[in-house]
């Protein structure tokens, strides 16, 4: 009886885990495919986006798109040992590639700020293409070597991944974005000091002009005072607007990127090693459930990296508008009443145009 109860509990737990896995794949997989396709399509359509730094975002989107393609197979073929082995190796290689591209994007931004003169000569399209190809080959080689070198204990393997993959990536990303944040905050402080000095000079000039006007033209100043006062109000408003525009610090954007990337890296790869360290060697369904945050990271990557770029943001918004229009048109074509009303409106417009034309001919 005790063995029978244990099997029932295991079956119930497996059923719950399978439902969680199926729901998560059904929700996350379309998000991965849609978000990364919205990043890839602008590179095909326009040449403006094809800058060297944006190519890293493109390759990251391609890697995350492969995650979305792999996800259903790796989640639902966990019972078969051969397929499980193959998809585990592919998943490991793709995860290494995605993390390495995230780190390379952070290092690219830090290098552009640290050495801007050398950046244009070093970071060309050909160099980035060679770098990305070598990075992909290194990721595949490390994945194959790790899959061949899998130890007998799952804990040792997860600790190995934690030490090789996660900790160095988090250190490099946090260091690069912290450097960018510190440099941007220093630039903002310098800009504010310049603004304060310029404003103090403007105030002194205004006081000098007021004193000269009071000495030479006292009578005419009364009439012109209202116009000067109104113009000063307008200039103050403009200066306030410009001040608030410059007051929005661009360093906060890098701080947001830092926090988001660190959270994504830790939240995507920590559940697997922590699960093995706490729970021990667990079943295949639980492994797939703990790998769900890894796929969720690839769903958030397009909105973290590509949506902060202004050119990519504009093109992504255009694509989203086109998709909305097409969906609305398809919904309208499916509804017979809406199609009849649109047809009646078109015919009424045509009849009104014909009547107007005939009335013009009569006159």
Short mmCIF file of C-alpha atoms in Angstrom, two decimals:
data_model
loop_
_atom_site.label_atom_id
_atom_site.label_comp_id
_atom_site.label_asym_id
_atom_site.label_seq_id
_atom_site.Cartn_x
_atom_site.Cartn_y
_atom_site.Cartn_z
CA UNK A 1 0.00 0.00 0.00
CA UNK A 2 2.80 2.40 0.81
CA UNK A 3 4.41 1.82 -2.59
CA UNK A 4 1.04 2.30 -4.28
CA UNK A 5 0.51 5.62 -2.47
CA UNK A 6 4.00 6.78 -3.45
CA UNK A 7 3.31 5.99 -7.12
CA UNK A 8 0.00 7.89 -6.93
CA UNK A 9 1.75 10.94 -5.43
CA UNK A 10 4.43 10.78 -8.13
CA UNK A 11 1.79 10.56 -10.87
CA UNK A 12 -0.06 13.55 -9.42
CA UNK A 13 3.15 15.57 -9.21
CA UNK A 14 4.06 14.64 -12.79
CA UNK A 15 0.60 15.68 -13.97
CA UNK A 16 0.90 19.07 -12.24
CA UNK A 17 4.38 19.63 -13.67
CA UNK A 18 3.24 18.64 -17.16
CA UNK A 19 0.32 21.08 -17.03
CA UNK A 20 2.65 23.88 -15.85
CA UNK A 21 5.07 22.99 -18.64
CA UNK A 22 2.40 22.91 -21.35
CA UNK A 23 0.85 26.22 -20.25
CA UNK A 24 4.24 27.93 -20.04
CA UNK A 25 5.30 26.68 -23.49
CA UNK A 26 1.98 27.79 -24.99
CA UNK A 27 2.44 31.30 -23.55
CA UNK A 28 6.20 31.83 -23.89
CA UNK A 29 6.90 30.26 -27.30
CA UNK A 30 4.71 32.74 -29.31
CA UNK A 31 6.25 35.65 -27.38
CA UNK A 32 9.77 34.47 -28.27
CA UNK A 33 8.91 34.05 -31.95
CA UNK A 34 6.99 37.33 -32.27
CA UNK A 35 9.47 39.52 -30.38
CA UNK A 36 12.56 38.23 -32.16
CA UNK A 37 10.91 38.36 -35.60
CA UNK A 38 10.04 42.01 -34.91
CA UNK A 39 13.78 42.58 -34.39
CA UNK A 40 14.96 40.55 -37.42
CA UNK A 41 12.51 41.94 -40.03
CA UNK A 42 13.72 45.60 -39.75
CA UNK A 43 17.25 44.47 -40.65
CA UNK A 44 15.87 42.91 -43.85
CA UNK A 45 13.77 45.95 -44.75
CA UNK A 46 16.05 48.95 -44.05
CA UNK A 47 19.79 49.61 -44.40
CA UNK A 48 19.90 52.29 -41.70
CA UNK A 49 19.63 49.76 -38.92
CA UNK A 50 22.59 47.70 -40.14
CA UNK A 51 25.20 49.36 -37.96
CA UNK A 52 28.01 47.32 -36.37
CA UNK A 53 26.60 47.58 -32.85
CA UNK A 54 23.10 46.65 -34.02
CA UNK A 55 24.44 43.49 -35.66
CA UNK A 56 25.08 42.09 -32.18
CA UNK A 57 21.40 42.66 -31.35
CA UNK A 58 20.48 40.91 -34.62
CA UNK A 59 22.57 37.83 -33.78
CA UNK A 60 21.12 37.76 -30.27
CA UNK A 61 17.62 37.80 -31.79
CA UNK A 62 18.54 34.92 -34.14
CA UNK A 63 19.84 32.88 -31.19
CA UNK A 64 16.70 33.60 -29.17
CA UNK A 65 14.55 32.67 -32.16
CA UNK A 66 16.22 29.25 -32.21
CA UNK A 67 15.26 29.00 -28.53
CA UNK A 68 11.63 29.52 -29.50
CA UNK A 69 11.87 26.82 -32.19
CA UNK A 70 13.59 24.34 -29.84
CA UNK A 71 11.30 24.93 -26.86
CA UNK A 72 8.31 22.71 -27.81
CA UNK A 73 10.53 19.79 -28.86
CA UNK A 74 12.75 19.93 -25.79
CA UNK A 75 9.77 20.24 -23.45
CA UNK A 76 7.64 17.39 -24.82
CA UNK A 77 10.32 14.88 -25.84
CA UNK A 78 11.82 14.47 -22.38
CA UNK A 79 10.74 10.79 -22.11
CA UNK A 80 12.87 9.63 -25.06
CA UNK A 81 16.52 9.42 -24.11
CA UNK A 82 18.04 10.04 -27.56
CA UNK A 83 15.96 13.16 -28.29
CA UNK A 84 16.42 14.39 -24.74
CA UNK A 85 20.19 14.11 -25.09
CA UNK A 86 20.24 15.93 -28.45
CA UNK A 87 17.96 18.76 -27.36
CA UNK A 88 19.83 19.21 -24.08
CA UNK A 89 23.04 19.73 -26.06
CA UNK A 90 21.34 22.18 -28.46
CA UNK A 91 19.76 24.05 -25.56
CA UNK A 92 23.09 24.31 -23.76
CA UNK A 93 24.87 25.61 -26.86
CA UNK A 94 22.14 28.17 -27.60
CA UNK A 95 22.08 29.36 -23.98
CA UNK A 96 25.87 29.82 -24.01
CA UNK A 97 25.60 31.76 -27.29
CA UNK A 98 22.80 34.01 -26.01
CA UNK A 99 24.63 34.81 -22.78
CA UNK A 100 27.84 35.52 -24.67
CA UNK A 101 26.01 37.92 -27.02
CA UNK A 102 24.44 39.68 -24.04
CA UNK A 103 27.90 40.12 -22.56
CA UNK A 104 29.30 41.29 -25.92
CA UNK A 105 26.55 43.95 -26.24
CA UNK A 106 27.47 45.29 -22.80
CA UNK A 107 31.19 45.28 -23.61
CA UNK A 108 30.51 46.99 -26.95
CA UNK A 109 28.74 49.86 -25.19
CA UNK A 110 31.52 50.17 -22.63
CA UNK A 111 34.21 50.15 -25.34
CA UNK A 112 32.37 52.84 -27.35
CA UNK A 113 32.41 55.13 -24.30
CA UNK A 114 35.91 54.27 -23.06
CA UNK A 115 37.73 54.60 -26.43
CA UNK A 116 35.47 56.32 -28.98
CA UNK A 117 38.26 57.05 -31.48
CA UNK A 118 39.40 53.44 -31.74
CA UNK A 119 35.82 52.14 -31.69
CA UNK A 120 35.02 53.19 -35.28
CA UNK A 121 38.17 51.59 -36.64
CA UNK A 122 37.90 48.35 -34.66
CA UNK A 123 34.14 47.70 -34.62
CA UNK A 124 33.37 47.32 -38.32
CA UNK A 125 30.73 45.06 -39.89
CA UNK A 126 33.28 42.51 -41.11
CA UNK A 127 34.98 42.32 -37.71
CA UNK A 128 31.66 41.85 -35.93
CA UNK A 129 30.59 39.14 -38.38
CA UNK A 130 33.86 37.28 -37.82
CA UNK A 131 33.50 37.78 -34.06
CA UNK A 132 29.91 36.48 -34.02
CA UNK A 133 30.78 33.41 -36.12
CA UNK A 134 33.71 32.55 -33.84
CA UNK A 135 31.49 33.12 -30.80
CA UNK A 136 28.89 30.71 -32.17
CA UNK A 137 31.54 28.08 -32.91
CA UNK A 138 32.98 28.46 -29.41
CA UNK A 139 29.49 28.05 -27.92
CA UNK A 140 28.88 24.88 -29.96
CA UNK A 141 32.30 23.48 -29.02
CA UNK A 142 31.77 24.17 -25.31
CA UNK A 143 28.29 22.63 -25.43
CA UNK A 144 29.59 19.48 -27.15
CA UNK A 145 32.50 19.19 -24.73
CA UNK A 146 30.23 19.68 -21.72
CA UNK A 147 27.74 17.11 -23.01
CA UNK A 148 30.54 14.62 -23.58
CA UNK A 149 32.07 15.43 -20.20
CA UNK A 150 28.81 15.09 -18.25
CA UNK A 151 29.72 13.66 -14.85
CA UNK A 152 27.81 10.85 -13.21
CA UNK A 153 26.30 13.22 -10.68
CA UNK A 154 23.94 15.95 -11.95
CA UNK A 155 25.04 18.30 -9.17
CA UNK A 156 28.61 18.43 -10.43
CA UNK A 157 27.40 19.25 -13.95
CA UNK A 158 25.14 22.10 -12.76
CA UNK A 159 27.92 23.50 -10.55
CA UNK A 160 30.23 23.37 -13.59
CA UNK A 161 27.70 25.33 -15.68
CA UNK A 162 27.23 27.79 -12.83
CA UNK A 163 30.96 28.41 -12.56
CA UNK A 164 31.75 28.51 -16.30
CA UNK A 165 28.66 30.28 -17.64
CA UNK A 166 26.67 32.29 -15.13
CA UNK A 167 29.14 33.87 -12.71
CA UNK A 168 31.57 35.24 -15.38
CA UNK A 169 28.66 36.59 -17.46
CA UNK A 170 27.12 38.39 -14.50
CA UNK A 171 30.49 39.87 -13.48
CA UNK A 172 31.28 41.15 -16.99
CA UNK A 173 27.81 42.59 -17.61
CA UNK A 174 27.59 44.30 -14.23
CA UNK A 175 31.12 45.74 -14.53
CA UNK A 176 30.55 47.12 -18.05
CA UNK A 177 27.16 48.68 -17.29
CA UNK A 178 28.43 50.11 -14.01
CA UNK A 179 31.29 51.76 -15.89
CA UNK A 180 28.82 53.18 -18.44
CA UNK A 181 26.56 54.41 -15.64
CA UNK A 182 29.43 56.16 -13.84
CA UNK A 183 30.70 57.85 -17.03
CA UNK A 184 27.19 59.02 -17.98
CA UNK A 185 26.57 60.44 -14.49
CA UNK A 186 29.87 62.37 -14.66
CA UNK A 187 28.90 63.83 -18.04
CA UNK A 188 25.51 64.87 -16.65
CA UNK A 189 27.13 66.63 -13.70
CA UNK A 190 29.46 68.52 -16.06
CA UNK A 191 26.52 69.53 -18.28
CA UNK A 192 24.60 70.81 -15.26
CA UNK A 193 27.58 72.89 -14.11
CA UNK A 194 27.82 74.44 -17.58
CA UNK A 195 24.08 75.19 -17.52
CA UNK A 196 24.36 76.88 -14.12
CA UNK A 197 27.29 79.05 -15.30
CA UNK A 198 25.45 80.05 -18.50
CA UNK A 199 22.33 80.98 -16.54
CA UNK A 200 24.30 83.10 -14.08
CA UNK A 201 25.86 85.01 -17.00
CA UNK A 202 22.43 85.55 -18.56
CA UNK A 203 21.07 86.95 -15.29
CA UNK A 204 24.01 89.35 -14.97
CA UNK A 205 23.49 90.57 -18.54
CA UNK A 206 19.80 91.14 -17.85
CA UNK A 207 20.59 93.17 -14.73
CA UNK A 208 23.06 95.33 -16.69
CA UNK A 209 20.48 95.91 -19.43
CA UNK A 210 17.87 96.89 -16.87
CA UNK A 211 20.18 99.45 -15.25
CA UNK A 212 21.08 101.03 -18.62
CA UNK A 213 17.45 101.21 -19.66
CA UNK A 214 16.50 102.90 -16.39
CA UNK A 215 19.23 105.54 -16.80
CA UNK A 216 18.66 106.48 -20.47
CA UNK A 217 15.02 105.88 -21.29
CA UNK A 218 12.89 106.03 -18.19
CA UNK A 219 9.69 107.19 -19.89
CA UNK A 220 9.67 104.73 -22.78
CA UNK A 221 10.57 101.84 -20.47
CA UNK A 222 7.10 101.94 -18.90
CA UNK A 223 5.46 101.13 -22.24
CA UNK A 224 8.04 98.54 -23.23
CA UNK A 225 8.07 96.92 -19.81
CA UNK A 226 5.03 94.78 -20.53
CA UNK A 227 6.48 93.40 -23.77
CA UNK A 228 9.86 92.68 -22.15
CA UNK A 229 8.16 91.04 -19.19
CA UNK A 230 6.08 88.81 -21.46
CA UNK A 231 9.14 87.88 -23.56
CA UNK A 232 11.04 87.07 -20.36
CA UNK A 233 8.21 84.83 -19.24
CA UNK A 234 8.32 82.98 -22.55
CA UNK A 235 12.10 82.63 -22.38
CA UNK A 236 11.87 81.36 -18.80
CA UNK A 237 9.29 78.79 -19.84
CA UNK A 238 11.48 77.65 -22.72
CA UNK A 239 14.50 77.45 -20.44
CA UNK A 240 12.49 75.44 -17.93
CA UNK A 241 11.36 73.04 -20.64
CA UNK A 242 14.90 72.61 -21.91
CA UNK A 243 16.13 72.18 -18.35
CA UNK A 244 13.61 69.45 -17.65
CA UNK A 245 14.52 67.78 -20.93
CA UNK A 246 18.19 67.75 -19.99
CA UNK A 247 17.31 66.86 -16.41
CA UNK A 248 16.15 63.42 -17.56
CA UNK A 249 19.44 61.59 -17.08
CA UNK A 250 20.56 59.14 -19.76
CA UNK A 251 22.50 57.34 -17.06
CA UNK A 252 19.19 56.09 -15.64
CA UNK A 253 18.66 54.23 -18.91
CA UNK A 254 21.96 52.38 -18.41
CA UNK A 255 21.00 51.69 -14.81
CA UNK A 256 17.75 50.13 -15.99
CA UNK A 257 19.67 48.05 -18.55
CA UNK A 258 22.09 46.93 -15.85
CA UNK A 259 19.35 45.84 -13.48
CA UNK A 260 17.31 44.12 -16.20
CA UNK A 261 20.24 42.20 -17.68
CA UNK A 262 21.49 41.02 -14.30
CA UNK A 263 17.97 39.97 -13.29
CA UNK A 264 17.49 38.13 -16.59
CA UNK A 265 20.83 36.35 -16.33
CA UNK A 266 20.33 35.32 -12.73
CA UNK A 267 16.64 34.50 -13.06
CA UNK A 268 17.13 32.41 -16.19
CA UNK A 269 20.05 30.24 -15.14
CA UNK A 270 19.86 30.08 -11.34
CA UNK A 271 16.74 27.84 -10.99
CA UNK A 272 18.45 24.82 -12.60
CA UNK A 273 21.60 24.73 -10.43
CA UNK A 274 19.67 25.71 -7.30
CA UNK A 275 17.14 22.96 -7.97
CA UNK A 276 19.85 20.35 -8.31
CA UNK A 277 21.68 21.57 -5.23
CA UNK A 278 18.55 21.64 -3.08
CA UNK A 279 16.46 18.78 -4.49
CA UNK A 280 19.19 16.50 -5.79
CA UNK A 281 18.85 14.40 -8.96
CA UNK A 282 15.28 15.03 -10.10
CA UNK A 283 13.10 13.77 -12.92
CA UNK A 284 13.04 14.96 -16.53
CA UNK A 285 9.75 16.87 -16.20
CA UNK A 286 11.07 18.94 -13.31
CA UNK A 287 14.24 19.71 -15.28
CA UNK A 288 12.11 21.14 -18.09
CA UNK A 289 10.02 23.19 -15.64
CA UNK A 290 13.17 24.69 -14.13
CA UNK A 291 14.43 25.49 -17.66
CA UNK A 292 11.32 27.63 -18.38
CA UNK A 293 12.96 30.87 -17.01
CA UNK A 294 15.75 30.34 -19.54
CA UNK A 295 13.20 30.57 -22.37
CA UNK A 296 11.51 33.50 -20.65
CA UNK A 297 14.82 35.39 -20.79
CA UNK A 298 14.91 34.99 -24.57
CA UNK A 299 11.33 36.33 -24.72
CA UNK A 300 12.31 39.50 -22.81
CA UNK A 301 15.62 40.12 -24.64
CA UNK A 302 14.11 41.89 -27.72
CA UNK A 303 12.26 44.39 -25.53
CA UNK A 304 15.30 45.01 -23.29
CA UNK A 305 17.93 45.49 -26.02
CA UNK A 306 16.24 46.28 -29.35
CA UNK A 307 13.42 48.47 -28.05
CA UNK A 308 15.91 50.90 -26.45
CA UNK A 309 17.42 51.61 -29.88
CA UNK A 310 15.52 54.51 -31.48
CA UNK A 311 15.74 53.35 -35.11
CA UNK A 312 14.76 49.79 -34.25
CA UNK A 313 12.01 51.12 -32.02
CA UNK A 314 10.47 53.13 -34.88
CA UNK A 315 10.60 50.20 -37.30
CA UNK A 316 9.20 47.80 -34.72
CA UNK A 317 6.30 50.18 -34.07
CA UNK A 318 5.60 50.41 -37.80
CA UNK A 319 5.52 46.63 -38.06
CA UNK A 320 3.19 46.39 -35.08
CA UNK A 321 0.84 48.96 -36.64
CA UNK A 322 0.82 47.06 -39.92
CA UNK A 323 0.05 43.85 -38.07
CA UNK A 324 -2.82 45.54 -36.22
CA UNK A 325 -4.25 46.89 -39.47
CA UNK A 326 -4.07 43.48 -41.12
CA UNK A 327 -5.73 41.85 -38.14
CA UNK A 328 -8.48 44.48 -38.17
CA UNK A 329 -8.99 44.00 -41.92
CA UNK A 330 -9.16 40.23 -41.51
CA UNK A 331 -11.67 40.58 -38.66
CA UNK A 332 -13.78 42.96 -40.75
CA UNK A 333 -13.72 40.57 -43.70
CA UNK A 334 -14.85 37.75 -41.40
CA UNK A 335 -17.89 39.75 -40.16
CA UNK A 336 -20.65 39.80 -42.84
CA UNK A 337 -22.52 42.76 -41.29
CA UNK A 338 -19.42 44.97 -41.28
CA UNK A 339 -18.65 44.06 -44.90
CA UNK A 340 -22.24 44.90 -45.93
CA UNK A 341 -22.09 48.24 -44.09
CA UNK A 342 -18.72 49.10 -45.69
CA UNK A 343 -20.15 48.20 -49.12
CA UNK A 344 -23.22 50.38 -48.50
CA UNK A 345 -21.03 53.28 -47.37
CA UNK A 346 -18.91 52.98 -50.52
CA UNK A 347 -22.01 52.93 -52.77
CA UNK A 348 -23.50 55.94 -50.93
CA UNK A 349 -20.23 57.86 -51.41
CA UNK A 350 -20.23 57.05 -55.12
CA UNK A 351 -23.87 58.17 -55.56
CA UNK A 352 -23.20 61.43 -53.69
CA UNK A 353 -20.19 62.12 -55.93
CA UNK A 354 -22.29 61.49 -59.07
CA UNK A 355 -25.05 63.83 -57.82
CA UNK A 356 -22.53 66.58 -57.06
CA UNK A 357 -21.01 66.24 -60.52
CA UNK A 358 -24.44 66.41 -62.21
CA UNK A 359 -25.40 69.52 -60.19
CA UNK A 360 -22.16 71.21 -61.25
CA UNK A 361 -22.92 70.43 -64.90
CA UNK A 362 -26.41 71.96 -64.56
CA UNK A 363 -25.00 75.18 -63.16
#
